[in-house]
Short mmCIF file of C-alpha atoms in Angstrom, two decimals:
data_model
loop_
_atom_site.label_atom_id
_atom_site.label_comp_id
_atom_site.label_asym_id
_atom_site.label_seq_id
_atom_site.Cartn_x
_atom_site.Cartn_y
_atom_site.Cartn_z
CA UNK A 547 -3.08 -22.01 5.98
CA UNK A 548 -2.44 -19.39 8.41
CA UNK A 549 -5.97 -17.58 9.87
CA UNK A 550 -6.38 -13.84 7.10
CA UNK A 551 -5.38 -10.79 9.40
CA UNK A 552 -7.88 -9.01 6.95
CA UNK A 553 -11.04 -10.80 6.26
CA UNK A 554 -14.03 -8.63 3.85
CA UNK A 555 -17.17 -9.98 3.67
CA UNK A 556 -20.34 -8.58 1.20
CA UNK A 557 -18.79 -5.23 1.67
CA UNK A 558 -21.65 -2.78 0.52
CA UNK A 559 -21.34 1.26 0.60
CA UNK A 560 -23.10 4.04 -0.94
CA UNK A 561 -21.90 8.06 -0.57
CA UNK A 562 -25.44 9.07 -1.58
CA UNK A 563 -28.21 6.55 -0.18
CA UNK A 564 -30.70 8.14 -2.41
CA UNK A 565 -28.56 6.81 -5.56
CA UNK A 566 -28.82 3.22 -6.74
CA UNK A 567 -25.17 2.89 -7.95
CA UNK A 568 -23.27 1.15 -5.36
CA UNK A 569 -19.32 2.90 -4.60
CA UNK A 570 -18.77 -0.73 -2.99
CA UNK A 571 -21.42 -3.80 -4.15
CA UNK A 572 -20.89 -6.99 -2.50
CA UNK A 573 -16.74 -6.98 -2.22
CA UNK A 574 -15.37 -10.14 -0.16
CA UNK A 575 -11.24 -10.84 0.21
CA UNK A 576 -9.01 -12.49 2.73
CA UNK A 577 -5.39 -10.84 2.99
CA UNK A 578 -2.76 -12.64 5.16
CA UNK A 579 0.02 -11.72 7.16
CA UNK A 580 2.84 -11.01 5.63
CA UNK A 581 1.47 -10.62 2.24
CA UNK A 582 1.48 -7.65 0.19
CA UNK A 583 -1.77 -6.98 -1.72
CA UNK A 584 -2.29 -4.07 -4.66
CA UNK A 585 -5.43 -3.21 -5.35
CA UNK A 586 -5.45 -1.01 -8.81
CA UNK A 587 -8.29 0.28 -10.97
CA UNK A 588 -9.11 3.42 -12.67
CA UNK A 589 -10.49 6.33 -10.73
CA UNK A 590 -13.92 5.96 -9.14
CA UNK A 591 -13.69 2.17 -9.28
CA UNK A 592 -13.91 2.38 -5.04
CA UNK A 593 -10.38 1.27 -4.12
CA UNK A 594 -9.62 4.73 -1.68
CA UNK A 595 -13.55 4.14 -0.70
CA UNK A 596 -12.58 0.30 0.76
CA UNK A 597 -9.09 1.83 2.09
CA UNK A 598 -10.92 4.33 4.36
CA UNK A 599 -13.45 1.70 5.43
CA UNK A 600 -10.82 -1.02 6.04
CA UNK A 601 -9.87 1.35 9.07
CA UNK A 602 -13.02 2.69 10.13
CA UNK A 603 -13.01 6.34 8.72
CA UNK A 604 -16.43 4.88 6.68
CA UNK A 605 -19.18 2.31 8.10
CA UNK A 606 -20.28 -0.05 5.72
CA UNK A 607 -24.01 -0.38 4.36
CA UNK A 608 -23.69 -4.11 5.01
CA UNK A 609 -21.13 -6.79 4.78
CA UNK A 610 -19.03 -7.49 7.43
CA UNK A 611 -14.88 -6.39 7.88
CA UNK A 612 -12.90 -8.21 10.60
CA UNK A 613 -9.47 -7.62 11.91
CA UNK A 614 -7.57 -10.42 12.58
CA UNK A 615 -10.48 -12.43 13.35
CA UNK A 616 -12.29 -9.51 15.45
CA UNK A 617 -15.69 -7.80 13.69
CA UNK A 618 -14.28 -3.64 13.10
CA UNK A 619 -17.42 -1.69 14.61
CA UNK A 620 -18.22 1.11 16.64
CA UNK A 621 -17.31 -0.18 19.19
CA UNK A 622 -14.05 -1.85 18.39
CA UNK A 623 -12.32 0.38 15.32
CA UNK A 624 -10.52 2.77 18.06
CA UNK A 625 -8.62 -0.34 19.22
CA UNK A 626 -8.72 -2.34 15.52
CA UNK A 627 -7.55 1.13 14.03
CA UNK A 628 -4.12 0.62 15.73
CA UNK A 629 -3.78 -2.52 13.71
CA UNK A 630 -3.72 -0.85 10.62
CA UNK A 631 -0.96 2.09 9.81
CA UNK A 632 -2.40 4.14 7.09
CA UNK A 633 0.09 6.44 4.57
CA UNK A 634 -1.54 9.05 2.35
CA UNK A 635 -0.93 10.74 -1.35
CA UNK A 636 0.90 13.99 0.49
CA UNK A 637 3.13 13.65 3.35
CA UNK A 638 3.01 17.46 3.86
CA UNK A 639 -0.37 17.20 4.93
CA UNK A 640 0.67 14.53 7.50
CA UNK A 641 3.50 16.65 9.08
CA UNK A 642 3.26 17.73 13.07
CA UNK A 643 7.03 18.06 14.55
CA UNK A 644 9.77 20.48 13.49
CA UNK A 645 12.35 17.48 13.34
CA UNK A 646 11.70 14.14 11.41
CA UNK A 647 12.11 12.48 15.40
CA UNK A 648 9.81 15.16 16.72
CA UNK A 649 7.26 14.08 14.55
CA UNK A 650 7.74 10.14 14.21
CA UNK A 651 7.23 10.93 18.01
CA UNK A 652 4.20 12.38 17.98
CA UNK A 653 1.67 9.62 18.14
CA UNK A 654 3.49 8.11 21.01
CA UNK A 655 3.37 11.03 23.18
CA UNK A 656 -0.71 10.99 22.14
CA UNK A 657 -0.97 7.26 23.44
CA UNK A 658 1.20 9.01 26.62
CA UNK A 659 4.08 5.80 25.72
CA UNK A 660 7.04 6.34 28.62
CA UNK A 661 9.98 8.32 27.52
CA UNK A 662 12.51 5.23 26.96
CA UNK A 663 10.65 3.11 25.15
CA UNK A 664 9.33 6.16 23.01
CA UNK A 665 12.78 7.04 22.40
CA UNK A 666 13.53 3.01 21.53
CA UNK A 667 10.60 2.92 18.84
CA UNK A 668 11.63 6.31 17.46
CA UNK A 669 14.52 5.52 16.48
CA UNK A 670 14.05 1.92 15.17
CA UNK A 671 11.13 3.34 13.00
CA UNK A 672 13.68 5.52 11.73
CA UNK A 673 16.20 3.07 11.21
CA UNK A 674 14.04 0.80 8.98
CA UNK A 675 13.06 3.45 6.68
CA UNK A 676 17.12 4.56 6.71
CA UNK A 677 16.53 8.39 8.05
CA UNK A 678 19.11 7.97 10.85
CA UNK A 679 21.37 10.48 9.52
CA UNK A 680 18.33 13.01 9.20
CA UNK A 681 16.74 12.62 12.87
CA UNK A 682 17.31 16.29 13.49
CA UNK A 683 16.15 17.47 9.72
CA UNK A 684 13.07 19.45 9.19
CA UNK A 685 10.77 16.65 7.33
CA UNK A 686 9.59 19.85 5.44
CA UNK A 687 12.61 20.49 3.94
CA UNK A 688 13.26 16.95 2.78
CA UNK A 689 12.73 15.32 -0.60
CA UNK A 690 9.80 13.58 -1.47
CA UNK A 691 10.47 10.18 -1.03
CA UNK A 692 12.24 11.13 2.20
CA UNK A 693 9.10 12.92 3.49
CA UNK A 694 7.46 9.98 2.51
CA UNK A 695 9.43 7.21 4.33
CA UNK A 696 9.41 9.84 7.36
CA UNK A 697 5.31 9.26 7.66
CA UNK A 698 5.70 5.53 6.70
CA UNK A 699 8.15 5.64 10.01
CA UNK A 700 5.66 7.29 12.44
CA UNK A 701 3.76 4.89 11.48
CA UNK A 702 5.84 1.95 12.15
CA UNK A 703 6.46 3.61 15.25
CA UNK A 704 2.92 2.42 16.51
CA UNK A 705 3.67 -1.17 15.56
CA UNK A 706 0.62 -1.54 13.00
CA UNK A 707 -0.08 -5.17 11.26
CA UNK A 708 -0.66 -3.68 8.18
CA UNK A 709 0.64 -0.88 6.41
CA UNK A 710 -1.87 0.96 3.84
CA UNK A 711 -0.41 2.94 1.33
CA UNK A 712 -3.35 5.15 -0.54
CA UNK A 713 -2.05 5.99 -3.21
CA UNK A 714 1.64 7.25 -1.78
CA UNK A 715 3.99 7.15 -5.12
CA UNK A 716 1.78 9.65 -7.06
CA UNK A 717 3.73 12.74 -5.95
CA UNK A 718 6.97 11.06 -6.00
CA UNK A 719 9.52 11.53 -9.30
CA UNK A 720 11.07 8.29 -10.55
CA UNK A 721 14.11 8.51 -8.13
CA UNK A 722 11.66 8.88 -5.01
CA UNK A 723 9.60 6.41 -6.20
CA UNK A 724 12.63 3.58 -6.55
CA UNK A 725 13.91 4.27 -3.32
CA UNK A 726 10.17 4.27 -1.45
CA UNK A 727 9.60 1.42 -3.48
CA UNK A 728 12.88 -0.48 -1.92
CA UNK A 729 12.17 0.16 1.13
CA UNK A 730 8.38 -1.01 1.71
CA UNK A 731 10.03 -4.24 -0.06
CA UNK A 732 12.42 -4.52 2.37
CA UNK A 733 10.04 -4.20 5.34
CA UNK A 734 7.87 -6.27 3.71
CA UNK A 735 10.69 -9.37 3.55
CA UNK A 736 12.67 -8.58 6.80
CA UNK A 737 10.16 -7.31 9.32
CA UNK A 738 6.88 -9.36 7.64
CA UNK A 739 5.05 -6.54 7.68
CA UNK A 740 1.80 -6.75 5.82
CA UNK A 741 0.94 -4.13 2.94
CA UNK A 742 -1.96 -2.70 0.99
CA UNK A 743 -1.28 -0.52 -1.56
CA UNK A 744 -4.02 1.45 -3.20
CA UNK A 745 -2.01 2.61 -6.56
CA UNK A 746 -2.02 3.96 -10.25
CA UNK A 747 1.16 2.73 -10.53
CA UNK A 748 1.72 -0.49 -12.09
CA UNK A 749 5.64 -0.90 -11.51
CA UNK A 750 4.39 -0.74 -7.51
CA UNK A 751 1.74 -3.34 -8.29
CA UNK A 752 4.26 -5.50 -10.12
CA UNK A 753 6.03 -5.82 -7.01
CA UNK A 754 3.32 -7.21 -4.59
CA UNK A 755 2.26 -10.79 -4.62
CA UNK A 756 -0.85 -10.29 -4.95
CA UNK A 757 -2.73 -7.40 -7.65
CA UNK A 758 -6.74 -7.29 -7.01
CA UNK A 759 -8.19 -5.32 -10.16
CA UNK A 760 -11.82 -2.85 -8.85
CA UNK A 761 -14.63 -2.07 -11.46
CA UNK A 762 -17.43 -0.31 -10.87
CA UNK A 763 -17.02 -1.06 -6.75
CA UNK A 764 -16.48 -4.93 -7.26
CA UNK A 765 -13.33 -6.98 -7.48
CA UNK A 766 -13.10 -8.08 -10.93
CA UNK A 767 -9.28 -10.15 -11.03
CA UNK A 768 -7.26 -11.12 -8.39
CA UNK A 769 -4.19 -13.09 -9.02
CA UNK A 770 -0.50 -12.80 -9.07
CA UNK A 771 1.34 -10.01 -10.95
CA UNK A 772 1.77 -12.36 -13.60
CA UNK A 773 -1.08 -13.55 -13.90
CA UNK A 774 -3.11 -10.10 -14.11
CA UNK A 775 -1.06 -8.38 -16.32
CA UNK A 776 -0.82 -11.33 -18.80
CA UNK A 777 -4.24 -11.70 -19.00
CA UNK A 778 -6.29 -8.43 -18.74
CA UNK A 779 -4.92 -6.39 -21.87
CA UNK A 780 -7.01 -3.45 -20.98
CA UNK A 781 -4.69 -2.52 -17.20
CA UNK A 782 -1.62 -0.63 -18.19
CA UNK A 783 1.22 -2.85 -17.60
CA UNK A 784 4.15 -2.58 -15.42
CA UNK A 785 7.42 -1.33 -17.53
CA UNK A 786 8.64 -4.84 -18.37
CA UNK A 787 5.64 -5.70 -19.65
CA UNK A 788 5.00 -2.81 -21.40
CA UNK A 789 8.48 -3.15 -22.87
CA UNK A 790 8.22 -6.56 -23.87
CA UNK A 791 5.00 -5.87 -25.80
CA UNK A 792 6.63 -2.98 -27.99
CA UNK A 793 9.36 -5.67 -28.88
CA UNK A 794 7.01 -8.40 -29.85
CA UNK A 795 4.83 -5.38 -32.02
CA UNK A 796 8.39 -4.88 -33.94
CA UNK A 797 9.22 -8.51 -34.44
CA UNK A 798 11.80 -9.04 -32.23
CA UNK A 799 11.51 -12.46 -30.94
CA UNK A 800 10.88 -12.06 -27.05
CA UNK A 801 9.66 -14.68 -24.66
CA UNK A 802 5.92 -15.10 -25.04
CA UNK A 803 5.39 -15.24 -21.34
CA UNK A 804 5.23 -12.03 -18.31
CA UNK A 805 8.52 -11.15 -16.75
CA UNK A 806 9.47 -9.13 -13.74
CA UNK A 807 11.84 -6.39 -14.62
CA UNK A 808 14.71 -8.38 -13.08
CA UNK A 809 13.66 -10.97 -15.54
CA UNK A 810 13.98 -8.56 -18.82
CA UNK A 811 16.54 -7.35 -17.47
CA UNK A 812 19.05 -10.59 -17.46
CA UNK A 813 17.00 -11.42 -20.83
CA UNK A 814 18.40 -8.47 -22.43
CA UNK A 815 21.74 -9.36 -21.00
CA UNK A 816 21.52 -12.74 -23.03
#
């Protein structure tokens, strides 16, 4: 099998050292490339706590995080950051440029990236997130899943590894949310782009290939989306799930196993 691009090891973190209760106690996972990995959990189970260390904005207590293969320290998570492309809740907050190229540009001209190729990644970023026709738009006057596929783009434009979403569908409405959520699959499949998402939302979780499940700071279940939401009754399930649950509580004779929405869908079609 091909070498993790994200390796944890023992990952141990505390906000308050004076406090016994760990935020992070003893987390260890291996993420590939190309993979996308959810990691869900109820607030305060420490899943935005390992986001921010996984690209150096916290320092572990102990445990060791490497980036494809390389230890992230001190010394190395200015260069190791780079790796990792991270998207937040609100892409208001994230905003810099008056245009939506202005600002996908703005990093570039930070890492002082020649005009033409600047200009190159721009507008490829902004192809793959399908802004084109808004180049010249003020992102503040966008909608919200456009303002959010405008930050996922300046961050593509620094040609990350990994893309980490924290927690970026929660302002979204359903619309926003479908279109975001088509997108990050189709970067996920066409450009092999590797994705964390930190979410509450279980239809995003259902479409990863991987869902890790946080309690209390430790990884409790880690498995595919059907095999999470079949067997832990106590994570809200994904809409299919969900749906196929209320059917089998009213007797209607439903298949006794998981199914992707695609799957209920051509089910119901039967």
């Amino acid at each position: 099998m091909e070498k993790p691009i994200i390796e944890v090891e023992h990952l141990t973190f505390r906000y308050d050292k004076r406090v016994k209760t760990e935020t992070l106690s003893d987390v260890s996972l291996c993420i590939h490339k190309g993979e996308w990995v959810a990691i869900v959990g109820q607030n305060g189970s420490g899943k935005s706590t390992l986001a921010r260390m996984l690209v150096g904005l916290l320092t572990p207590e102990s445990g060791t995080i490497r980036i494809d293969g390389k230890v992230l320290n001190e010394q190395t998570k200015w260069e190791l950051r780079s790796r990792i492309g991270m998207v937040f809740q609100n892409p208001d907050n994230q905003f810099i440029g008056t245009s939506v190229q202005d600002d996908v540009a703005f990093s570039l001209e930070n890492l002082n990236i020649p005009y033409h190729e600047m200009k190159s990644r721009v507008d490829y970023a902004i192809d793959l997130v399908g802004l084109s026709a808004f180049k010249a738009h003020d992102p503040s006057h966008l909608s919200g899943g456009q303002k959010q596929r405008v930050a996922i783009a300046g961050v593509l434009a620094l040609n990350p590894d990994v893309l980490l979403l924290d927690e970026a569908f929660v302002m979204l409405d359903p619309r926003s949310r479908r279109e975001l959520l088509q997108t990050l699959q189709e970067l996920n499949k066409n450009q092999d782009i590797t994705i964390i998402s930190i979410t509450h939302d279980m239809n995003e979780a259902a479409s990863s290939d991987r869902v890790m499940m946080m309690k209390k700071g430790k990884i409790v279940n880690s498995g595919t989306p059907k095999e999470v939401f079949s067997n832990v009754q106590d994570l809200e399930p994904p809409f299919a799930e969900k749906l196929r649950r209320t059917l089998i509580s009213r007797n209607i004779n439903v298949p006794e196993h998981y199914m992707t929405e695609e799957e209920m869908v051509r089910w119901l079609w039967k």
